[in-house]
Short mmCIF file of C-alpha atoms (C1' of nucleotides) in Angstrom, two decimals:
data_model
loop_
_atom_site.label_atom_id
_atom_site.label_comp_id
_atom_site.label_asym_id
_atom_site.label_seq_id
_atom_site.Cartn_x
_atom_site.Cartn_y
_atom_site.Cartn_z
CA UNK M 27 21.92 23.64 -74.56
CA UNK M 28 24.06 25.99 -75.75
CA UNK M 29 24.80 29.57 -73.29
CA UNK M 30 26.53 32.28 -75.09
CA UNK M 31 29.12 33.78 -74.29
CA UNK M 32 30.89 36.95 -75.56
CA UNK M 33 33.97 36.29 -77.67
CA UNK M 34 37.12 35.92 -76.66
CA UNK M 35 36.00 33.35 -74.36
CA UNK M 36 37.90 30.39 -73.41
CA UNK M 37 36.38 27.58 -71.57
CA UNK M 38 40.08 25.37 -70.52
CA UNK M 39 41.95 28.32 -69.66
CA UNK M 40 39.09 29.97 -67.69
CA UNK M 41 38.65 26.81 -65.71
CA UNK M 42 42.29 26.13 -65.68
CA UNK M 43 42.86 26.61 -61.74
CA UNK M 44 40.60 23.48 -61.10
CA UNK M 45 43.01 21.40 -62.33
CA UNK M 46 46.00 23.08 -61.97
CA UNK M 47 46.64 21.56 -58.43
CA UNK M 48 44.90 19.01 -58.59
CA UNK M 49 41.94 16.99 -58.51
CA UNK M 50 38.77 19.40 -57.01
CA UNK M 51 35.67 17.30 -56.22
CA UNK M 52 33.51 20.11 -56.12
CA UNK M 53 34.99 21.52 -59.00
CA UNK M 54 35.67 18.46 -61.46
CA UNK M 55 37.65 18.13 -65.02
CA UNK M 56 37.00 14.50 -66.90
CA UNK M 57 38.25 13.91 -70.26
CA UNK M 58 37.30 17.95 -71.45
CA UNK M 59 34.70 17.90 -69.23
CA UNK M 60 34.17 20.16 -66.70
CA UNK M 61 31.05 19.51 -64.04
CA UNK M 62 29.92 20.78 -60.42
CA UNK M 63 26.69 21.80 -58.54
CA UNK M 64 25.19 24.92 -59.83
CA UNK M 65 21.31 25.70 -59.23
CA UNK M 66 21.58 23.14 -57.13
CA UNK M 67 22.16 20.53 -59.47
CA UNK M 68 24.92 18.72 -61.18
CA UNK M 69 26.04 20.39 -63.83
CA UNK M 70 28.10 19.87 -66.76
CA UNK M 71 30.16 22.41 -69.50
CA UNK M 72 32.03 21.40 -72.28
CA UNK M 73 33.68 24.07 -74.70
CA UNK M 74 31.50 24.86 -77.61
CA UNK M 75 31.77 27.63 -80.24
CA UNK M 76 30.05 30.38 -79.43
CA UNK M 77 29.99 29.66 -75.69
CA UNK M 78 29.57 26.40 -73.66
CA UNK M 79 27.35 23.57 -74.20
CA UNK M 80 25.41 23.26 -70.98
CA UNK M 81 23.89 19.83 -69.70
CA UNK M 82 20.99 19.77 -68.17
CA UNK M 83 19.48 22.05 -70.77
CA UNK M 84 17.23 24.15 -68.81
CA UNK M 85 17.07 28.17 -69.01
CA UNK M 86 17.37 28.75 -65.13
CA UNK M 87 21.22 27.57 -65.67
CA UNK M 88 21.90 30.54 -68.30
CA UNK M 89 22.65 32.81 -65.51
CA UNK M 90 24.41 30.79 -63.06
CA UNK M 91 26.82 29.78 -65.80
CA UNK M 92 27.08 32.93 -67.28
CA UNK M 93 28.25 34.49 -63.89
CA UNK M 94 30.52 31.41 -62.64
CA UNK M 95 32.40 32.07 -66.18
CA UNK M 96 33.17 35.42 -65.71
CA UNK M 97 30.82 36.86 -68.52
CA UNK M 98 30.51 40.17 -67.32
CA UNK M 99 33.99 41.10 -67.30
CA UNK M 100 35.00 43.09 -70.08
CA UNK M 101 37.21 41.75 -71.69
CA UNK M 102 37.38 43.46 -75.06
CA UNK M 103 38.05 46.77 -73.07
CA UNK M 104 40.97 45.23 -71.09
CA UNK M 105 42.38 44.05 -74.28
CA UNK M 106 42.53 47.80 -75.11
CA UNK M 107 43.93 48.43 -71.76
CA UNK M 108 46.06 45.90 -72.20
CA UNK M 109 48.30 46.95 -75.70
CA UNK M 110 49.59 50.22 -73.55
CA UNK M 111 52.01 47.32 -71.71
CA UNK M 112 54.39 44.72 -73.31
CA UNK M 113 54.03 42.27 -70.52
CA UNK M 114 49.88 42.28 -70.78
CA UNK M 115 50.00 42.60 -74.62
CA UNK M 116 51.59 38.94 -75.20
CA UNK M 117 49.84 37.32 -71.91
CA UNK M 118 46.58 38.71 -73.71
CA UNK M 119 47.22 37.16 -76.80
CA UNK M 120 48.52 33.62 -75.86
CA UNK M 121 45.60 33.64 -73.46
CA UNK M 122 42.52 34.84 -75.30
CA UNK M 123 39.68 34.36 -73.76
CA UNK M 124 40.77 33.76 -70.23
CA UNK M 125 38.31 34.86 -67.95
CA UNK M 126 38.26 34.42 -64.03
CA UNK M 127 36.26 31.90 -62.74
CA UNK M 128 33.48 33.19 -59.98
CA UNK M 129 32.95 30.87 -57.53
CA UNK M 130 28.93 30.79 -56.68
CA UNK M 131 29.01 30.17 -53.09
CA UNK M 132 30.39 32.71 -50.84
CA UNK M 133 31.18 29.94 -48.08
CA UNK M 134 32.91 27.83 -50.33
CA UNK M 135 35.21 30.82 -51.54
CA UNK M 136 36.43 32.16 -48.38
CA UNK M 137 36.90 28.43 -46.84
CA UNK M 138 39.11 27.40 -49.98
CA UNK M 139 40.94 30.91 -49.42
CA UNK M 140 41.58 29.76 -45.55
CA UNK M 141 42.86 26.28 -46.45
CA UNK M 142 45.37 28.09 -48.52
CA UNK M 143 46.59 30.10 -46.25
CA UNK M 144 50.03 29.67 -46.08
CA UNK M 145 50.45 26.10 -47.41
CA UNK M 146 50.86 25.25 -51.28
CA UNK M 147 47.55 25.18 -53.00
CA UNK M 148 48.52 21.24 -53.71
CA UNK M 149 48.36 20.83 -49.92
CA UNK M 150 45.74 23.33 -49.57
CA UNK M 151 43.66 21.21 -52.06
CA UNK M 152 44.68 17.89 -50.30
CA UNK M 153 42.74 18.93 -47.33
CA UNK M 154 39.82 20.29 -48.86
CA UNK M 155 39.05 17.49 -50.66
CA UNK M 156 39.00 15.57 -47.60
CA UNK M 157 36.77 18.41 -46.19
CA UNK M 158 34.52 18.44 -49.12
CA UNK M 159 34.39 14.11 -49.43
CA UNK M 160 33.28 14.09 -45.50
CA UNK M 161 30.74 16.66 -45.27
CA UNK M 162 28.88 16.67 -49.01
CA UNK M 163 27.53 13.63 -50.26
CA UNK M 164 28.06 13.32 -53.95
CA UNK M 165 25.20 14.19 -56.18
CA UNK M 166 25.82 11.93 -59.67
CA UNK M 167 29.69 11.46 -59.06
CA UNK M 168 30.33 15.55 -58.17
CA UNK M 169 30.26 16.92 -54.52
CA UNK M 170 28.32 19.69 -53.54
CA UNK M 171 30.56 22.21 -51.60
CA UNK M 172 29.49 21.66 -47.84
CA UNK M 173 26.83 23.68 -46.42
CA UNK M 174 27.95 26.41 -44.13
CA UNK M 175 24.94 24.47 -41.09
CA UNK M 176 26.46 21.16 -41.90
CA UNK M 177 30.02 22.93 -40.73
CA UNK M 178 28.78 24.62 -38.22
CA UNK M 179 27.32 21.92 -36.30
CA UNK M 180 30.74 20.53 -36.88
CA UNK M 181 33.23 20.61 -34.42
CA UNK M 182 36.87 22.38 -34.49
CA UNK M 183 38.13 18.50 -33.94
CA UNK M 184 36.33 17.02 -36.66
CA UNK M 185 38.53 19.70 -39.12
CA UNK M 186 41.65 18.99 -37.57
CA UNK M 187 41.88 15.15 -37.96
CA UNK M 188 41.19 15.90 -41.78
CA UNK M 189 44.64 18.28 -42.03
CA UNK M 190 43.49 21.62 -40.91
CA UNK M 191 45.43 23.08 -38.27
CA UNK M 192 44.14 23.95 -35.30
CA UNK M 193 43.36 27.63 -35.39
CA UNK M 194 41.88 27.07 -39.32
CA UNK M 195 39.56 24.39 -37.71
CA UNK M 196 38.30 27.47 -35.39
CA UNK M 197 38.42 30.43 -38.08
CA UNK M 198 36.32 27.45 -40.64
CA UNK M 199 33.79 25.93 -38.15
CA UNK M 200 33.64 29.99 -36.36
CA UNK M 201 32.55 31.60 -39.84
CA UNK M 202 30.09 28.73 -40.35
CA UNK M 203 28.70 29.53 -37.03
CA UNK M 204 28.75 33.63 -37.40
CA UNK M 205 25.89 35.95 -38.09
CA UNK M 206 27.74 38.15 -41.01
CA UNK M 207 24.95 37.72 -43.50
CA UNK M 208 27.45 36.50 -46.22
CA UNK M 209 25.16 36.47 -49.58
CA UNK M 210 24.19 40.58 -48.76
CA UNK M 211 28.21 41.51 -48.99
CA UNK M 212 27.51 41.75 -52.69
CA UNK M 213 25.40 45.13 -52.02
CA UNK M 214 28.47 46.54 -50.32
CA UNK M 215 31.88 48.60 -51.78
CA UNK M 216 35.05 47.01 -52.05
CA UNK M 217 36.31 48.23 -48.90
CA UNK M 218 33.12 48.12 -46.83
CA UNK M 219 33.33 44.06 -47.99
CA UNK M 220 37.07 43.91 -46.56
CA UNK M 221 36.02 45.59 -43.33
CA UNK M 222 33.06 43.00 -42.55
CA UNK M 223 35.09 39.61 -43.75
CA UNK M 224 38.53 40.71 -41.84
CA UNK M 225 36.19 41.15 -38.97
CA UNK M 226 35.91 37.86 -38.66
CA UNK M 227 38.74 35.90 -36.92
CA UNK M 228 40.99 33.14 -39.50
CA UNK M 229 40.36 36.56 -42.63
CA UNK M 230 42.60 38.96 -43.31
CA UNK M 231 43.38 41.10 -46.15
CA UNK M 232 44.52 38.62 -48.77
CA UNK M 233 41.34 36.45 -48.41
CA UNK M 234 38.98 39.38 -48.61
CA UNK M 235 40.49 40.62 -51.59
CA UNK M 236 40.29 37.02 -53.31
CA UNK M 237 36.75 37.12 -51.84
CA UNK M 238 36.11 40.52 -53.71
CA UNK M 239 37.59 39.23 -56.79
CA UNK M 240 36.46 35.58 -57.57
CA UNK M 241 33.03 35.34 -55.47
CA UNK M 242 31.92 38.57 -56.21
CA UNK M 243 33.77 39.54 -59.29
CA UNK M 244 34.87 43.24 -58.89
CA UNK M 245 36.78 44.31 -61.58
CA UNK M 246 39.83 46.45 -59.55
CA UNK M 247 41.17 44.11 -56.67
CA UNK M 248 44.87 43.90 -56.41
CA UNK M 249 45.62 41.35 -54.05
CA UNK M 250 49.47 42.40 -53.55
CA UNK M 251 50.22 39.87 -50.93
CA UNK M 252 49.74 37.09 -52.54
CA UNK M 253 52.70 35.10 -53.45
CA UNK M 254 51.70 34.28 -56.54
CA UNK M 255 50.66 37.53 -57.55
CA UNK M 256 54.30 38.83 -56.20
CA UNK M 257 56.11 35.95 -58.25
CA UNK M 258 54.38 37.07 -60.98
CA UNK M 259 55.46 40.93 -60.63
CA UNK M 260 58.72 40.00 -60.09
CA UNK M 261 59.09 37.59 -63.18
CA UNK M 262 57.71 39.83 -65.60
CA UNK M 263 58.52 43.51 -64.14
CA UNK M 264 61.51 43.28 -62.00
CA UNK M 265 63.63 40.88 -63.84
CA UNK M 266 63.36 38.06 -61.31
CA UNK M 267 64.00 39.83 -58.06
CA UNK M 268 62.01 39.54 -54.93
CA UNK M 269 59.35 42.11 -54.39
CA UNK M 270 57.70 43.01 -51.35
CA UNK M 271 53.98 43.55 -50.83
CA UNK M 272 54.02 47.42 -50.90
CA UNK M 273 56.32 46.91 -53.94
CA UNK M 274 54.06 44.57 -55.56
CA UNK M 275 50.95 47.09 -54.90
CA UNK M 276 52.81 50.21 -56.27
CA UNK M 277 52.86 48.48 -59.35
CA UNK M 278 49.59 47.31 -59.70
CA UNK M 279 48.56 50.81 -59.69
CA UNK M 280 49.52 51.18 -63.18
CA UNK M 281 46.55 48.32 -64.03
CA UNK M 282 43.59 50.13 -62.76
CA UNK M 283 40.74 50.36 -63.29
CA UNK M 284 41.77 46.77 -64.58
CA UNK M 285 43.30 44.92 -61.43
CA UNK M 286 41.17 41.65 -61.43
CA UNK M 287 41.52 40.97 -65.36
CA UNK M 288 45.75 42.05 -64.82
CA UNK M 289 46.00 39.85 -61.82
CA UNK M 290 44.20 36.66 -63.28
CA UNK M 291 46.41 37.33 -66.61
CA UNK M 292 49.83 37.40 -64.99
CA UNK M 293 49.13 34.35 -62.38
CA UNK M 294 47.78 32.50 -64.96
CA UNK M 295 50.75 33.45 -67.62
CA UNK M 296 53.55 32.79 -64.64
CA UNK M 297 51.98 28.84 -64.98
CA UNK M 298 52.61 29.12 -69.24
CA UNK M 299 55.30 26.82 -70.43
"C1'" DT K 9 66.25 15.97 -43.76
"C1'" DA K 10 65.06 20.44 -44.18
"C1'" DC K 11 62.65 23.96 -46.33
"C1'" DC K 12 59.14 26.35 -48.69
"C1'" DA K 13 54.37 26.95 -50.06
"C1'" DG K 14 48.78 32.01 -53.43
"C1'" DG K 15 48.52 34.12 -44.48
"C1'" DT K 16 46.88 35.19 -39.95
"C1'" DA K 17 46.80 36.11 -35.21
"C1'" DA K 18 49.00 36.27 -31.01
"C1'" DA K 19 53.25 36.74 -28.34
"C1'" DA K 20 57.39 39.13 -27.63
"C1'" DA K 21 60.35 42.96 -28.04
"C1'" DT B 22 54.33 50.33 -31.82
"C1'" DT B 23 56.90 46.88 -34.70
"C1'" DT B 24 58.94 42.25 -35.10
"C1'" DT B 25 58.88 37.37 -34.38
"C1'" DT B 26 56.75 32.99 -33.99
"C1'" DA B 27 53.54 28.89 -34.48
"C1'" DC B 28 50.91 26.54 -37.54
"C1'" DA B 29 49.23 22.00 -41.06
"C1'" DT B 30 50.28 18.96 -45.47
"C1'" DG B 31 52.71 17.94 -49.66
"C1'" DG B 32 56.49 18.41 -52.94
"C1'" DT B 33 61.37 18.69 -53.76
#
DNA sequence: TACCAGGTAAAAA
DNA sequence: TTTTTACATGGT
């Protein structure tokens, strides 16, 4: 079945952070082939003109892989946006049709943002996929990401023996176990969504903001203390010098209303040959 | 071997 | 109040 979507679109480059650290079993790449569980289901997507051939070929996918591909951001506009700066300009035309990736599940985003915390997203990945492999049984080769009961019946020891530290066993097995009604954040502003999530012990700023941007797909979040996103500022703006987190959020002003699209764009260019 | 890697919370000053 | 420290694995 073939699900349109709107031109530029690039399937590779949209689902380039799957691979680009590694091997994701929730999140797999075979031979051009990209599958995980969506609807429920296995799913797989292969690049296809037009859009993405879709198998199973059933209608209740369209919209579940229309959202996890980013389809509703804009990017024609933000290629308008985008010829006002040098930098975007070229990253926009040796990356056409890069959209960002939405994860579905709001469990699975915020856990993948804690196992990053600090550590490379190689080592980050490492342990999830430990995480995932123990507590998801495969469905037809591809894990399911593990349900937020299954983890919090887990216990804090269970996490730790698979890599996680200590305290990210706690924040992990603690926002299983919370009450923060997780799928209704998407009815909520961008800073009302921050407030609730850093609430929550193990989430600050930086994983609310990746939260905001790749689970829920708002199109202005600036997450200036990332390191990637401050490598990226300071490769392509400052002429290689280090930039702090205020610096790096002073100049993402200059990319609203367009912060998401600018972010994705420059983290994904810093990885460019 | 040591150090850094897409942070966060808690202790110390 | 602001600054420093501990923390886990993997790559170099």
């Amino acid at each position: 079945m073939l699900v349109e979507i709107r031109q530029p679109f690039d399937l590779a480059l949209t689902l380039e952070r799957f691979k680009a650290f590694g091997s994701d079993p929730a999140n797999l790449w075979q031979e051009g082939v990209f599958r995980r569980i969506l609807g429920g289901r296995p799913v797989e997507l292969e690049a296809a003109p037009g859009g993405v051939q879709v198998k199973p070929g059933d209608r209740a996918l369209v919209e579940p892989v229309r959202r996890f591909l980013g389809a509703s951001f804009d990017l024609a506009g933000f290629e308008t946006f985008a010829a006002s700066d040098l930098v975007l300009a070229r990253l926009v035309r040796e990356l056409r049709g890069l959209r960002p990736a939405l994860l579905p599940d709001p469990f699975e985003m915020l856990v993948t943002s804690i196992t990053a915390q600090q550590i490379s997203l190689r080592a980050a990945l490492s342990i999830r996929r430990r995480f995932v492999e123990r507590y998801a049984q495969a469905l037809d080769g591809v894990h399911p990401f593990p349900a937020r009961e299954a983890i919090a019946a887990a216990s804090p020891a269970e996490l730790v023996e698979l890599g996680f530290s200590s305290k990210k066993a706690e924040y992990v097995v603690g926002l299983a176990s919370s009450d923060l009604d997780l799928d209704g954040l998407d009815r909520l502003p961008d800073e009302e969504v921050v407030e609730r999530l850093t609430a929550l012990p193990g989430i600050g700023r930086w994983t609310a903001e990746w939260f905001l941007a790749r689970h829920l797909g708002r199109p202005d979040v600036w997450p200036a203390g990332d390191l990637g996103v401050r490598k990226a500022v300071s490769a392509f703006y400052l002429g290689g010098r280090a930039v702090s987190m205020e610096e790096a959020r002073v100049v993402g002003e200059r990319f609203g209303p367009w912060r998401t699209l600018a972010a994705h764009y420059l983290l994904v260019g810093l990885r460019l040959p």
